[in-house]
Structures are given as structure tokens and as C-alpha cells.
Short mmCIF file of C-alpha atoms and ligand atoms in Angstrom, two decimals:
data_model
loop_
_atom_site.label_atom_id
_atom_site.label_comp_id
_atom_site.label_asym_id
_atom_site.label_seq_id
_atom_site.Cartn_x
_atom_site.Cartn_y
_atom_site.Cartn_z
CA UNK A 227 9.43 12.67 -11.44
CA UNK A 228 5.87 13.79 -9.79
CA UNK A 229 6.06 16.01 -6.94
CA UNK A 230 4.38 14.09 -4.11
CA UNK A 231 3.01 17.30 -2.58
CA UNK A 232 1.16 17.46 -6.00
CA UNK A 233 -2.60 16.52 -4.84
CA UNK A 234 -2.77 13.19 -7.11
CA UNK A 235 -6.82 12.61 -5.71
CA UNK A 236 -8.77 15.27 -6.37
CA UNK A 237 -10.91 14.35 -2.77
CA UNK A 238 -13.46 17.39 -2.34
CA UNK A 239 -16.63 15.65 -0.54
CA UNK A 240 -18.66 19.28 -0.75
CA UNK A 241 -18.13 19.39 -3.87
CA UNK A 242 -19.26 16.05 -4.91
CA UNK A 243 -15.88 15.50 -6.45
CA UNK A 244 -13.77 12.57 -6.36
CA UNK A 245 -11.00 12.03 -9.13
CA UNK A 246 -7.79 10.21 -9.49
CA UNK A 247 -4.64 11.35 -11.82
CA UNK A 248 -3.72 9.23 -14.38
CA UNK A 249 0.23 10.23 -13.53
CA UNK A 250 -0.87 7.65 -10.40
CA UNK A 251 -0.31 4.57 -12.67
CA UNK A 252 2.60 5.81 -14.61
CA UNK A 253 5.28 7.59 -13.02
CA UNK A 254 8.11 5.50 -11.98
CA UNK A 255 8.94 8.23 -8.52
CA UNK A 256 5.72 7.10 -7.33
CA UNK A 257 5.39 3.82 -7.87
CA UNK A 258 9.61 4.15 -6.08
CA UNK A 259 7.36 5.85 -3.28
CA UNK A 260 4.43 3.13 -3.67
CA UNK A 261 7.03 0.68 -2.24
CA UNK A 262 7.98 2.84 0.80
CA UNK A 263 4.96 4.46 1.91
CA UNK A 264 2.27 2.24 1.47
CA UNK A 265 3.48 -1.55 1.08
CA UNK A 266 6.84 -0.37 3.50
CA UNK A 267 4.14 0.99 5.93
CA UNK A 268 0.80 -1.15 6.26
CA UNK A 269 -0.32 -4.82 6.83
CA UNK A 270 -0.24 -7.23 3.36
CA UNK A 271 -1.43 -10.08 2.61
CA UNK A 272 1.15 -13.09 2.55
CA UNK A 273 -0.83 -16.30 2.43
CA UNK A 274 -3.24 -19.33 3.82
CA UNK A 275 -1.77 -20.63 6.91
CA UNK A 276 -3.51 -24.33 5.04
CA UNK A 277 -0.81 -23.86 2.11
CA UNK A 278 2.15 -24.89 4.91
CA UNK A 279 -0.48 -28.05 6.14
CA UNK A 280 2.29 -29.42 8.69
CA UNK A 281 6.20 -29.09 10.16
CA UNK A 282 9.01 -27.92 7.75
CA UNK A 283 6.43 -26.56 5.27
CA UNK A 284 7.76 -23.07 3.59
CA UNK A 285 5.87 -20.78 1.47
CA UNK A 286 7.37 -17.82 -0.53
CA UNK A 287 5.68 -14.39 -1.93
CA UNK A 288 6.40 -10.85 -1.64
CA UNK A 289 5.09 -7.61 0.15
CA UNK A 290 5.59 -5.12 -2.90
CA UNK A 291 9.47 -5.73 -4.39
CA UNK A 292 10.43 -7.67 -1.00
CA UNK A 293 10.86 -11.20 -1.21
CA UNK A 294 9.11 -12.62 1.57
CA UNK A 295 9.40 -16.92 3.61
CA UNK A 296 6.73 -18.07 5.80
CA UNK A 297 7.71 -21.08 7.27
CA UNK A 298 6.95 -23.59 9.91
CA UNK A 299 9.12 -24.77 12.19
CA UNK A 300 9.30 -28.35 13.57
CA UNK A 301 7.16 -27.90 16.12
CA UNK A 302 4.48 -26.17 13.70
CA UNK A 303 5.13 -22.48 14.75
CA UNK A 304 4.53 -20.05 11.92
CA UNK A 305 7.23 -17.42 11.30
CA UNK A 306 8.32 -14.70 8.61
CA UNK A 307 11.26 -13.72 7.38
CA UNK A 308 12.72 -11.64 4.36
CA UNK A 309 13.59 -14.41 1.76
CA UNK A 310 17.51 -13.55 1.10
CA UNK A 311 20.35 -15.01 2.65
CA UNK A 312 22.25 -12.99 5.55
CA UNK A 313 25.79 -13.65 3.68
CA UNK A 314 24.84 -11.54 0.32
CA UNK A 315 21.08 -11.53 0.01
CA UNK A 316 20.46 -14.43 -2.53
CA UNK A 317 17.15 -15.82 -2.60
CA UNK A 318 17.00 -19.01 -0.27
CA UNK A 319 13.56 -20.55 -1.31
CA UNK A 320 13.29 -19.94 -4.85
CA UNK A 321 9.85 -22.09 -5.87
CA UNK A 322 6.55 -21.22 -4.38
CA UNK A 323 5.88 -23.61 -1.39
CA UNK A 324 7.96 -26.75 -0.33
CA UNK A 325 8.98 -29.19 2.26
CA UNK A 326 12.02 -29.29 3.83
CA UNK A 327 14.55 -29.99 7.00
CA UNK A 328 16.69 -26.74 6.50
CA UNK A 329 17.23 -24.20 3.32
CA UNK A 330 20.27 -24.18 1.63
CA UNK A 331 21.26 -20.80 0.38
CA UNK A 332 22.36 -21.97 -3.34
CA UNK A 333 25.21 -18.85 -3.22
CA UNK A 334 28.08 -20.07 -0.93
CA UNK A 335 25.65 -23.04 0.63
CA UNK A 336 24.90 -21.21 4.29
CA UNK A 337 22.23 -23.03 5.57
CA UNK A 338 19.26 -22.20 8.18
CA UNK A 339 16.45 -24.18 10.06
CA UNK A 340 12.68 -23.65 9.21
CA UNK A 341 12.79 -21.15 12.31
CA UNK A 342 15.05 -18.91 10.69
CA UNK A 343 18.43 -19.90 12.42
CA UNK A 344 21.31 -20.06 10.42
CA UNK A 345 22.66 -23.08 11.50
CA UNK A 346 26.01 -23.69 9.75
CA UNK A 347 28.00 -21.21 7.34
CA UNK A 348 29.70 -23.55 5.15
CA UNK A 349 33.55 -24.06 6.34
CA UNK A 350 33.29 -21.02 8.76
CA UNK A 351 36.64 -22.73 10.63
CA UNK A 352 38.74 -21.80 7.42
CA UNK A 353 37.37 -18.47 7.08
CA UNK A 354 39.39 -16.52 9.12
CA UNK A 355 36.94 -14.54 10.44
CA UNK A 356 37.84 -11.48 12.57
CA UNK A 357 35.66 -10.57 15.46
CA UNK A 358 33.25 -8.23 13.55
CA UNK A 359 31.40 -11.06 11.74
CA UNK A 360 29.83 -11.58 15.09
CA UNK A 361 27.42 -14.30 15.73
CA UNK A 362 24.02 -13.17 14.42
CA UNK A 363 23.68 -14.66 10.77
CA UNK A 364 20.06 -15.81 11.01
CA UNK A 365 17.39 -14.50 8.96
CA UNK A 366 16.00 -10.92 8.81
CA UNK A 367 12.57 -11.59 10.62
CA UNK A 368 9.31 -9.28 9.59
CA UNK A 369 9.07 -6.29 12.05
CA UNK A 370 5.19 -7.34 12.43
CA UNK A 371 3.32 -10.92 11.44
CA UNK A 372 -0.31 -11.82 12.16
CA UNK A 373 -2.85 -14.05 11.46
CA UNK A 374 -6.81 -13.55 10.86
CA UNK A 375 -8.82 -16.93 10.78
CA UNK A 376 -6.27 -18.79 8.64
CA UNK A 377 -5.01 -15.58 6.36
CA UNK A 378 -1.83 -14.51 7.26
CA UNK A 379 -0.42 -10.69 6.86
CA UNK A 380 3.16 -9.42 7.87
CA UNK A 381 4.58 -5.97 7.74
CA UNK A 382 7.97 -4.31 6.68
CA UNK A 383 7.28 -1.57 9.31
CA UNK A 384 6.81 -2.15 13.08
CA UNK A 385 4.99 1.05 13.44
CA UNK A 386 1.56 -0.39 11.99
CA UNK A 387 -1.76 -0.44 14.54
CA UNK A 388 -2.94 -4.41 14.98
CA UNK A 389 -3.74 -5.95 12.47
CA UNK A 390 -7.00 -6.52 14.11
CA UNK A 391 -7.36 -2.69 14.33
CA UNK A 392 -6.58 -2.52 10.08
CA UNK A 393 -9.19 -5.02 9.33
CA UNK A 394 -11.76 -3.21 11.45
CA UNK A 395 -15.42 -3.54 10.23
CA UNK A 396 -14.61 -5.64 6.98
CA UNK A 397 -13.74 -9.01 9.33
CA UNK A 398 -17.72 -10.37 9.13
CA UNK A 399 -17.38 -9.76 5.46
CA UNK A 400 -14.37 -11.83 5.60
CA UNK A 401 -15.85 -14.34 7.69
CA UNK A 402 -18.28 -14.69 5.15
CA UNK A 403 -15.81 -15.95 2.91
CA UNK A 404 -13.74 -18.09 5.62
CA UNK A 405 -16.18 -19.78 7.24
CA UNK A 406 -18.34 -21.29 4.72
CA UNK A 407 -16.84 -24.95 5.72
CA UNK A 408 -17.49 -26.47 9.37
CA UNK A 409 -13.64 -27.19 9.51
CA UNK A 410 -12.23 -23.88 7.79
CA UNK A 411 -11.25 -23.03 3.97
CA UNK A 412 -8.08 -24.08 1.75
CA UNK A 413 -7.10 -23.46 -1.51
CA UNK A 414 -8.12 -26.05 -4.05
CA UNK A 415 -4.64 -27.16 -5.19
CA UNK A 416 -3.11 -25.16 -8.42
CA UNK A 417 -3.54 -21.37 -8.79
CA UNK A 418 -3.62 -19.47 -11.85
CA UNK A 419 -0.35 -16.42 -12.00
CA UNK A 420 0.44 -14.23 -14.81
CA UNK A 421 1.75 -10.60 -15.38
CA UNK A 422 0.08 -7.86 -16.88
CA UNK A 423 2.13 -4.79 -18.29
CA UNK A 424 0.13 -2.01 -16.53
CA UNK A 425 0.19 -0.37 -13.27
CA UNK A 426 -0.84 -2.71 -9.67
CA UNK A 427 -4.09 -0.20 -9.24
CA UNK A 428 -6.36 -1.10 -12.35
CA UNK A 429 -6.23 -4.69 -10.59
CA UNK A 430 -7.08 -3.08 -7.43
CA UNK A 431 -10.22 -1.36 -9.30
CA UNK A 432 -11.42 -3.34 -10.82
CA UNK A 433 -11.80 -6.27 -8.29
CA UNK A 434 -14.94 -3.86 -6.95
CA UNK A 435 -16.00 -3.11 -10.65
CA UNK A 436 -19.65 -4.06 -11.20
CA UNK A 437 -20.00 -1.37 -14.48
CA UNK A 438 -17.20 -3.16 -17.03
CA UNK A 439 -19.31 -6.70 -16.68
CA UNK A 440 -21.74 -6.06 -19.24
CA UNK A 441 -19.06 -4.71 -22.02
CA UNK A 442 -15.73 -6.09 -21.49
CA UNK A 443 -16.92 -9.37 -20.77
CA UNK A 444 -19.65 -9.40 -23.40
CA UNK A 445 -18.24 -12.67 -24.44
CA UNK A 446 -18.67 -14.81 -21.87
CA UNK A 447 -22.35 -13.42 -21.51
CA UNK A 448 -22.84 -14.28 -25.01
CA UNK A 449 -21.66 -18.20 -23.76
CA UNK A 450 -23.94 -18.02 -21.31
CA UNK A 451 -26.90 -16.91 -23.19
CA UNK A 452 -25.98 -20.01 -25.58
CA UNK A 453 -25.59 -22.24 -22.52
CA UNK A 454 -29.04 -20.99 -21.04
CA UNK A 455 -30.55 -22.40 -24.50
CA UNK A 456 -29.28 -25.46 -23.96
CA UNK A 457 -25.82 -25.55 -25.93
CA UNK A 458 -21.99 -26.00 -24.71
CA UNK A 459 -20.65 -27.09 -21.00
CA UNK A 460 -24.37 -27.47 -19.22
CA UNK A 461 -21.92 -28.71 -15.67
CA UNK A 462 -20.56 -25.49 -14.73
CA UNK A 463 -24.10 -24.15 -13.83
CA UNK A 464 -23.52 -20.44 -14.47
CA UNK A 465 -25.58 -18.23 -13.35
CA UNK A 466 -28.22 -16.00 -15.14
CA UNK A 467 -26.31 -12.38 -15.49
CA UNK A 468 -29.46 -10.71 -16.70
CA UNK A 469 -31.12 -12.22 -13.49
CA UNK A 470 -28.46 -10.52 -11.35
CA UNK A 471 -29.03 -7.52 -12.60
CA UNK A 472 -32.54 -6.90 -11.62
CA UNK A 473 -31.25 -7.79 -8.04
CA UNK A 474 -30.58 -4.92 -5.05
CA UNK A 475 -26.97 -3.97 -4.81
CA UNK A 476 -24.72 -2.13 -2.33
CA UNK A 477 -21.36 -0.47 -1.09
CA UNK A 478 -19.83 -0.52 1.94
CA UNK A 479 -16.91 2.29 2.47
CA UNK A 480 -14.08 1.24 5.74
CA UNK A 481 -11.10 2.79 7.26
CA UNK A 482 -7.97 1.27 5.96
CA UNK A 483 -8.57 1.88 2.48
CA UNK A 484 -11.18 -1.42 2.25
CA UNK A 485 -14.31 -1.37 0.56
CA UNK A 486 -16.87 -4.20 -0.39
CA UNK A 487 -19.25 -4.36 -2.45
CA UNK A 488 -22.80 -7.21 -2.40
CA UNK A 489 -25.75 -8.05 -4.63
CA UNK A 490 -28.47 -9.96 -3.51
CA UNK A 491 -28.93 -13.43 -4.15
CA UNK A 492 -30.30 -14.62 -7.75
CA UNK A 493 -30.06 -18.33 -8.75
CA UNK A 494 -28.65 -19.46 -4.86
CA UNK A 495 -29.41 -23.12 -5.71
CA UNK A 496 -26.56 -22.87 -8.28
CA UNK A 497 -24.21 -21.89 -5.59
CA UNK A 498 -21.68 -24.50 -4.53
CA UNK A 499 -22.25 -24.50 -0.63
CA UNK A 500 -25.99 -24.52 -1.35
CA UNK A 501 -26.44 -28.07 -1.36
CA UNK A 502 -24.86 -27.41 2.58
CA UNK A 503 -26.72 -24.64 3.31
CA UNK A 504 -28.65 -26.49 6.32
CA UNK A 505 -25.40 -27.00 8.28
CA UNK A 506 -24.24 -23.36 7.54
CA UNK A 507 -27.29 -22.28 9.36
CA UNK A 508 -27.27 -23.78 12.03
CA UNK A 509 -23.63 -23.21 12.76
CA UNK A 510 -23.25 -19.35 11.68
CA UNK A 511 -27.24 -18.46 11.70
CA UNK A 512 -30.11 -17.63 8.87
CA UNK A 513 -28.69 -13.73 8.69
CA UNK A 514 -25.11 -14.72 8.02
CA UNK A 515 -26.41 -17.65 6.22
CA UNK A 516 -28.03 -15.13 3.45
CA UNK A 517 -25.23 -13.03 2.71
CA UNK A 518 -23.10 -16.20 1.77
CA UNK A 519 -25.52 -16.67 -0.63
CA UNK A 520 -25.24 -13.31 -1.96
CA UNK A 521 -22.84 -11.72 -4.45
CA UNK A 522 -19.74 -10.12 -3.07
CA UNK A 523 -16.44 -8.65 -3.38
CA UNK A 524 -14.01 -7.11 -0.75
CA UNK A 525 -10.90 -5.45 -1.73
CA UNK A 526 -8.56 -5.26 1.34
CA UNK A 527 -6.20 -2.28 0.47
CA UNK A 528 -3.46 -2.41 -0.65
CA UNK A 529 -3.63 -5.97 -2.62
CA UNK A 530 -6.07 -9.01 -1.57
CA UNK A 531 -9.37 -9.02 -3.09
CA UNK A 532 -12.10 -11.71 -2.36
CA UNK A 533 -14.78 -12.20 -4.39
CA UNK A 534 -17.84 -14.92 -4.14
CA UNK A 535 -20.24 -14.09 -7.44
CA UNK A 536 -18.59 -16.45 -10.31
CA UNK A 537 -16.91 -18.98 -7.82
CA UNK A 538 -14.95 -18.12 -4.45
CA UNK A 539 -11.72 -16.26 -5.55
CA UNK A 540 -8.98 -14.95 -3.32
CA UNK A 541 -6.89 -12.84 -5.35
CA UNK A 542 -3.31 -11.30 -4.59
CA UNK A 543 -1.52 -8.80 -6.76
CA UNK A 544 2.12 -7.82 -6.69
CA UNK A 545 3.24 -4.77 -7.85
CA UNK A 546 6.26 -5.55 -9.68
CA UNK A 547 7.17 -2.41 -11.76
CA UNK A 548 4.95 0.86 -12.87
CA UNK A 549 4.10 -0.71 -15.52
CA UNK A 550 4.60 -4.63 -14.62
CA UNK A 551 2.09 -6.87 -12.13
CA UNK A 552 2.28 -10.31 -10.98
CA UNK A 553 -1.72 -11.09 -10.12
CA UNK A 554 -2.63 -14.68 -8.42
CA UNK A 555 -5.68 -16.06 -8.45
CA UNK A 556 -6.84 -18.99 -5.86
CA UNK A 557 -10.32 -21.22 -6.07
CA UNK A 558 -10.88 -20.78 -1.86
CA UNK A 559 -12.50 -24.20 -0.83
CA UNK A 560 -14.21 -25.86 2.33
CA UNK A 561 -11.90 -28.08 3.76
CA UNK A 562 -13.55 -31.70 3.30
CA UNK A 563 -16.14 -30.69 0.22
CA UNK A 564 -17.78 -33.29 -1.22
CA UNK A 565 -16.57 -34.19 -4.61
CA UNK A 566 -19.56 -33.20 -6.55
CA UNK A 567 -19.49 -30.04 -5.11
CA UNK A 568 -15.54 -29.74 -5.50
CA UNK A 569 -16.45 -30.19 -9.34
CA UNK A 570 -18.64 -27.95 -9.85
CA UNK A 571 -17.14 -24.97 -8.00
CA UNK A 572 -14.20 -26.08 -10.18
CA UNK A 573 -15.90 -25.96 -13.14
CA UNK A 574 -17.79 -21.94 -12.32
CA UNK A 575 -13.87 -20.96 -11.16
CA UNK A 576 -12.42 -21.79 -14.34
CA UNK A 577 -15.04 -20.33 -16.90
CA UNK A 578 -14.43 -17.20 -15.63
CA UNK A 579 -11.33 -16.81 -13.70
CA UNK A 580 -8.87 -18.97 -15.81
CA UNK A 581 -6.17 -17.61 -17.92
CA UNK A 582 -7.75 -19.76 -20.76
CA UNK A 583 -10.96 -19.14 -18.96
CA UNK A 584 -13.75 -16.71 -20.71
CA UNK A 585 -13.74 -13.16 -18.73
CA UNK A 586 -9.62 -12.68 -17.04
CA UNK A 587 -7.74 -12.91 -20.63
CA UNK A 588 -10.27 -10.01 -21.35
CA UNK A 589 -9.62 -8.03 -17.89
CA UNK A 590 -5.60 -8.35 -18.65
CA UNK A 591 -6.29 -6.50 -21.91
CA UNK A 592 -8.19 -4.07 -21.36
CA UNK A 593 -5.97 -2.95 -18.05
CA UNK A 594 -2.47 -2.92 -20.75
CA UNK A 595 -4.21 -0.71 -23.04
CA UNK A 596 -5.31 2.05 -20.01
CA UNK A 597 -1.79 1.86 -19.54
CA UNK A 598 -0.98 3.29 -22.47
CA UNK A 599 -3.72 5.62 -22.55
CA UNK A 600 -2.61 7.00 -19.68
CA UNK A 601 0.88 7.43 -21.32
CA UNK A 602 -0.75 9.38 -24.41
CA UNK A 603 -3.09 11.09 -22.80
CA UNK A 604 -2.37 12.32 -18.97
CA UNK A 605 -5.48 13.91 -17.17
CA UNK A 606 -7.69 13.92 -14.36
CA UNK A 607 -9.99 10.72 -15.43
CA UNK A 608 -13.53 10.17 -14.80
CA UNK A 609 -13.61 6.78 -13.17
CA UNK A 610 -14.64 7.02 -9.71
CA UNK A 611 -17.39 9.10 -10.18
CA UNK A 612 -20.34 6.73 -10.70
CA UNK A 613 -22.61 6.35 -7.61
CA UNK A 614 -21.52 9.66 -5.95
CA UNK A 615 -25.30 10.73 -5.66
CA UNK A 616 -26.39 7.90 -3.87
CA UNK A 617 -23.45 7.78 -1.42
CA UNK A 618 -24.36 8.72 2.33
CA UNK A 619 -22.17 8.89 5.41
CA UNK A 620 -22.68 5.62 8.08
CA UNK A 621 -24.61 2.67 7.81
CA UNK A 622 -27.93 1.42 5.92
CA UNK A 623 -30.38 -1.74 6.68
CA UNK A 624 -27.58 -3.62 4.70
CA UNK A 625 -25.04 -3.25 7.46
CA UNK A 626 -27.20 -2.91 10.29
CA UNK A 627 -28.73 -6.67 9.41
CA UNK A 628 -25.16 -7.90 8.86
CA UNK A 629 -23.45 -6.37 12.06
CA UNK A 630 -21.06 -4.06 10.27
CA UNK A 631 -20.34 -0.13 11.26
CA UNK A 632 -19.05 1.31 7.74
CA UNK A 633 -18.06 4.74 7.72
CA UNK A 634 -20.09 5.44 4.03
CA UNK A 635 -22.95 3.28 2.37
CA UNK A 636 -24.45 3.00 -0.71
CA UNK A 637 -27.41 1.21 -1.62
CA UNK A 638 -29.61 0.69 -4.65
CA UNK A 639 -30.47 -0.97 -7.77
CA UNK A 640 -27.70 -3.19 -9.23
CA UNK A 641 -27.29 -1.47 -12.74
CA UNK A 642 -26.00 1.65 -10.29
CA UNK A 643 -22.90 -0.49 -10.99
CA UNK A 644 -21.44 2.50 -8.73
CA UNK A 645 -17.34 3.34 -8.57
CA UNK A 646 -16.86 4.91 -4.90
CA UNK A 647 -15.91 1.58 -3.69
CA UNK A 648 -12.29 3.37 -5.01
CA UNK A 649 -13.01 6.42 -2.63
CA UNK A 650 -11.42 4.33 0.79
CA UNK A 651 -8.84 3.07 -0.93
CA UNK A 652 -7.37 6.13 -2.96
CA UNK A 653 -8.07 7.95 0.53
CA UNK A 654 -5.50 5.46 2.00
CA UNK A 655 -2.77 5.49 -0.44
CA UNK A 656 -3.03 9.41 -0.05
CA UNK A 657 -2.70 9.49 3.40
CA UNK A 658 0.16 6.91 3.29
CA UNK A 659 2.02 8.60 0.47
CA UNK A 660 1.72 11.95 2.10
CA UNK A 661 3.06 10.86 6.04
CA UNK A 662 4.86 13.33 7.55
CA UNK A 663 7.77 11.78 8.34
CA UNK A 664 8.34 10.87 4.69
CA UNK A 665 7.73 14.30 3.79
CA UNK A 666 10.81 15.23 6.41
CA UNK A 667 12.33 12.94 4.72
CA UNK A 668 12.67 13.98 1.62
CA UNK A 669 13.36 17.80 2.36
CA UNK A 670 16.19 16.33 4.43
S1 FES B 970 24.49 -15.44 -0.59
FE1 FES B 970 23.79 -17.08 0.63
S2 FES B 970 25.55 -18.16 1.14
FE2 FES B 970 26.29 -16.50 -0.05
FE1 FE2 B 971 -13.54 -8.46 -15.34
#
């Protein structure tokens, strides 16, 4: 097992160095500290308060291993719990979302309201109970739960700063994604999930990687050159990647371990919300307005990416074992779209994003066999590096137009394709995995 003291980012700013281990993706007393330290100890992701639309709606997922409900109660209130029965810890809601009165624990058949109450153990009055079974059988709630704008986040540890606080400076990037519709965002019904055998982070890279479009997905650029001449699926109207690349490109670095990354626009009339782009200015402004229309991905340490340059994706990743990942991809919506515009956003989402689509089967790949590079050949490794020259400390024109205070910048032409979007987040996941108090911990 690593030694945690062991300094697993290689973080020396005067030296223009920046480097992560490779041991980071593989060894199984981190990834046993992972779960702790950094999804035990910050704010995830858990879900779209639309995907419970009304009373008695429940939704299951996970922060890290820990099976996570969200439900609402009859009267609409959203809560969280820990999805595992009080008596011995079965799971209680075992699909993905549902509809009900009450959950019945399939174990011994305990059963609880959508508020979390245990409200009958099955024939208690024969049980012979002694005293010490007490009267609190209801569900474990989250220590913390919060929503942002329809996204909710909970957290295993009470001893997190507001949630508010965590998202900082990235919320008007996120607004850029959430309020694209006059009456909010949903997810278009259906999501694509899969596993990949290979470590949670290469997801978490490469939701911000620019530089592997070109090579690993030389095969859906090779459809769309065809489709630009006229051949194959003319409805998904994708865009022109050799347009895109001649655009201006840039990085914003946050605290929290979040990073985003833009393009200018290139082809906006073959954006989805561009046939409502009048009523999105008027109602968020031209500046705002723009930068929907541009390219861009934020990745929200530790796992919820969202990404508007193919289609609108939210993506969630689970980290399941070192080497095993449970990655969900959603096709985020305005509430009320027209059809035609429903259709085609449809159609961009599943060229690309699909797992029989033309670019993720090739991501899933490529991320298995680092894996097992990094199994044959341990080192310090050289991705994070590209774009260090042009990274400067505060803000740029990009962030002053758009409102946002990031603490690093960089700015330049696209093909810069640059890697320190990785810097905030491999900052973060130091600084959690090192906390004092786990270090007294373990010396204990
Ligand atoms: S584990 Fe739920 S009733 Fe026994
Ligand atoms: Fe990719």
C-alpha cells in the first residue's frame, strides 16, 4: 500500500512543474482513502431535482461506495438518506428512480415513508424486544443536502463549508448550462450507464480534454468529413471540427478543485437553442447570451462534468473500485423544447455520446488500456503539462466579460488544447487526502 505522506502531485509552481503519479489510479490503499477523504469529506453530485417531478417520487445513486435515496415526501419536500435499511443495511430502493407510497425493505419487510420514517417493523408485537431496541429505526439521513438551481448535492460529512461557498466562481458557468430554457432544464428521458475497468480519474480528465479529439476520435471526424460532403445522417447537423479549431480557446482554474474550459463559437446556427436565441437574450442578456453559444466544459471536482460542444451533457461518474467505474451520461434539456429542436439535440447527443454512438466506445478504451499501462509501467507521467507557459495567476478579458473571479487563466489559440484544467482538481484531492485529522488518524 502507498504511503499517503508520499507526495503523489508533483505541484512546484516556480518550477513550472506540475505532474501526477501513475500509483494515483492504481493502488487499492488509496483509492480505500479516495472514499474517506475526498468523497467522505466534500459536496457530490446526487441528481436533478426534475428526475423526482412530484410527491412520493424516489431517486437512487451513490456518493463514492455509499448507496444514496433522494426522495420526496408527500408534501413535495426533498430529503436524503443512506439507501440501506436500519434493521441490517439491505438496500431499500433497488432500481434507479420510482414512485411510491412507502419502501419496503425486501429483507425482513420493515417499511418507511418517503420522509424517511420507518413506519412499521413487520410483527414488532411478537418480537420480544427488550428496551435497547429503542424507538429510532428511521433512516440514516445525509449529514449535509443542498440544492443549486435544480442540481442537488449531499455530503457524508457535516464538516463541509456551503455548498454555495464550494461552487464559488464556477455557478455563472453553471448557469450557463441551467438556464438555457425560460422554465428551467430536465433530462431528456433515458440515460446512457456503463462501467469501464480503469481508475474514476481518467473520466475526470478527460471531461476537460481538448488535445485527445483529433486522435482518439479520428473516427467520428472522418464521419463528419463524409457527412460535410454530403453522405450519411445529414439531421444531426454536426458541427465543422476543423472550423472549431481555428476558434479562440480558454481555461479557467477555481477553488474546490473545478476547472472549465470554453471555445468560441463556430457554426452557432447549428446549435439547438439557436433557433431561441431571441428569448435567451432578452431574459439572461447579449453577454451571457454568447457564451451559451460557445463551446464549454466544467468539471466540478470530484465527479459531475458538464459539457455543451457536441450536445448538452451532464455527466456523473462513480468510483466503484481502483480499477472499476460506473459513468452516466444525461442529454440536459429545456423544459418545454419544441419538438424539432428536441430531435435534433437528440440526434448531436447520440452521435457522439452514445454507447453505440461514434466518439464514448472510443474514450472507454483508450481509459482501460492507461490502466494497464499504469500497471506495467509506474512513473511520474507527462499529462498535465500542456499549456503551463501560457498559464497566469487571476483573471483575463474572458472572465472579466463573463463576471467570473478565477484564481488562474489561460487563454489562447484552440490547438493549445492545454492540460492545467487538471491543476485545481489534483490540488484538491491533495489537500483532501492529506487533512490533518486523517493523518492523526492513521498514526493513532
Ligand atoms: S434488512 Fe431491512 S428489514 Fe431486515
Ligand atoms: Fe473523448
Amino acid at each position: 500500500m502507498a504511503d499517503f505522506l508520499d507526495p503523489w502531485v508533483d505541484d512546484r509552481p516556480a518550477d513550472g512543474v506540475f505532474r501526477v503519479h501513475s500509483r494515483i489510479y492504481t493502488d487499492p490503499g488509496l483509492f480505500e482513502r479516495e472514499q474517506r477523504c475526498v468523497f467522505g469529506r466534500t459536496w457530490v453530485f446526487l441528481g436533478l431535482e426534475s428526475q423526482l417531478p412530484g410527491p412520493r417520487r424516489w431517486l437512487s445513486t451513490r456518493i463514492g461506495s455509499v448507496r444514496v435515496l433522494v426522495t420526496r415526501d408527500g408534501e413535495g419536500r426533498l430529503h436524503a438518506h443512506l439507501n440501506a435499511c436500519r434493521h441490517k443495511g439491505a438496500m431499500l430502493a433497488r432500481r434507479e428512480t420510482g414512485e411510491a407510497r412507502q419502501l419496503v425493505c425486501p429483507y425482513h419487510g420493515w417499511v418507511y415513508d418517503l420522509a424517511g420514517k420507518c413506519t412499521s417493523v413487520k410483527d414488532e408485537r411478537t418480537g420480544n424486544y427488550a428496551a435497547g431496541f429503542g424507538d429510532d429505526h428511521d433512516l440514516v439521513a445525509l449529514p449535509r443536502f443542498a440544492t443549486y438551481k435544480g442540481l442537488m448535492f449531499g455530503s457524508l460529512s457535516a464538516e463541509v463549508p456551503p455548498l454555495e461557498t464550494v461552487l464559488g466562481d464556477i455557478r455563472p458557468l453553471l448557469d450557463l448550462a441551467l438556464e438555457q430554457g425560460p422554465d428551467g432544464m430536465e433530462f431528456v428521458p433515458g440515460r446512457i450507464v456503463f462501467r469501464y475497468r480503469a481508475n474514476w480519474k481518467l473520466q475526470l480528465e478527460n471531461g476537460t480534454d481538448f488535445y485527445h479529439l483529433t486522435s482518439t476520435h479520428a473516427a467520428f471526424m472522418d464521419v463528419m468529413n463524409q457527412r460535410r460532403q454530403g453522405a450519411g445522417n445529414q439531421e444531426a447537423r454536426q458541427f465543422d471540427w476543423h472550423k472549431r479549431l481555428q476558434q479562440r480557446a480558454g481555461t479557467f482554474h477555481f477553488e474546490h478543485g473545478h476547472a472549465a474550459v470554453w471555445m468560441d463559437q463556430a457554426e452557432a446556427e447549428k446549435r439547438p437553442i439557436y433557433p431561441a436565441i431571441d428569448e435567451i437574450r432578452r431574459r439572461v442578456g447579449d453577454v451571457r447570451a454568447d457564451w451559451m453559444l460557445k463551446v464549454r466544459g466544467i468539471s466540478l471536482f470530484p465527479n459531475l462534468q458538464i459539457a455543451d460542444g457536441a450536445s448538452l451533457t451532464l455527466r456523473t461518474f462513480h468510483p466503484l473500485a481502483v480499477d472499476l467505474t460506473e459513468v452516466r451520461y444525461y442529454c440536459l434539456a429545456p423544459v418545454g423544447e419544441a419538438e424539432a429542436l428536441r430531435a435534433w439535440r437528440l440526434r448531436q447527443f447520440e452521435d457522439f455520446f452514445n454507447v453505440s454512438g461514434l466518439a464514448t466506445p472510443d474514450d472507454v478504451v483508450i481509459y482501460e488500456d492507461c490502466q494497464q499501462g499504469f500497471a506495467t509501467s509506474p512513473g511520474w507521467l507527462q499529462g498535465t503539462a500542456r499549456g503551463h507557459g501560457l498559464l497566469r495567476e487571476g483573471g483575463n478579458e474572458a472572465a472579466e466579460e463573463l463576471g467570473v473571479r478565477p484564481l488562474a487563466t489561460v487563454i489562447g489559440d484552440f490547438r493549445v488544447q492545454n492540460e492545467t484544467t487538471l491543476h485545481p482538481a489534483y490540488r484538491e484531492w491533495r489537500r483532501l487526502m492529506g487533512a490533518a485529522e486523517e493523518r492523526e488518524a492513521d498514526h493513532a
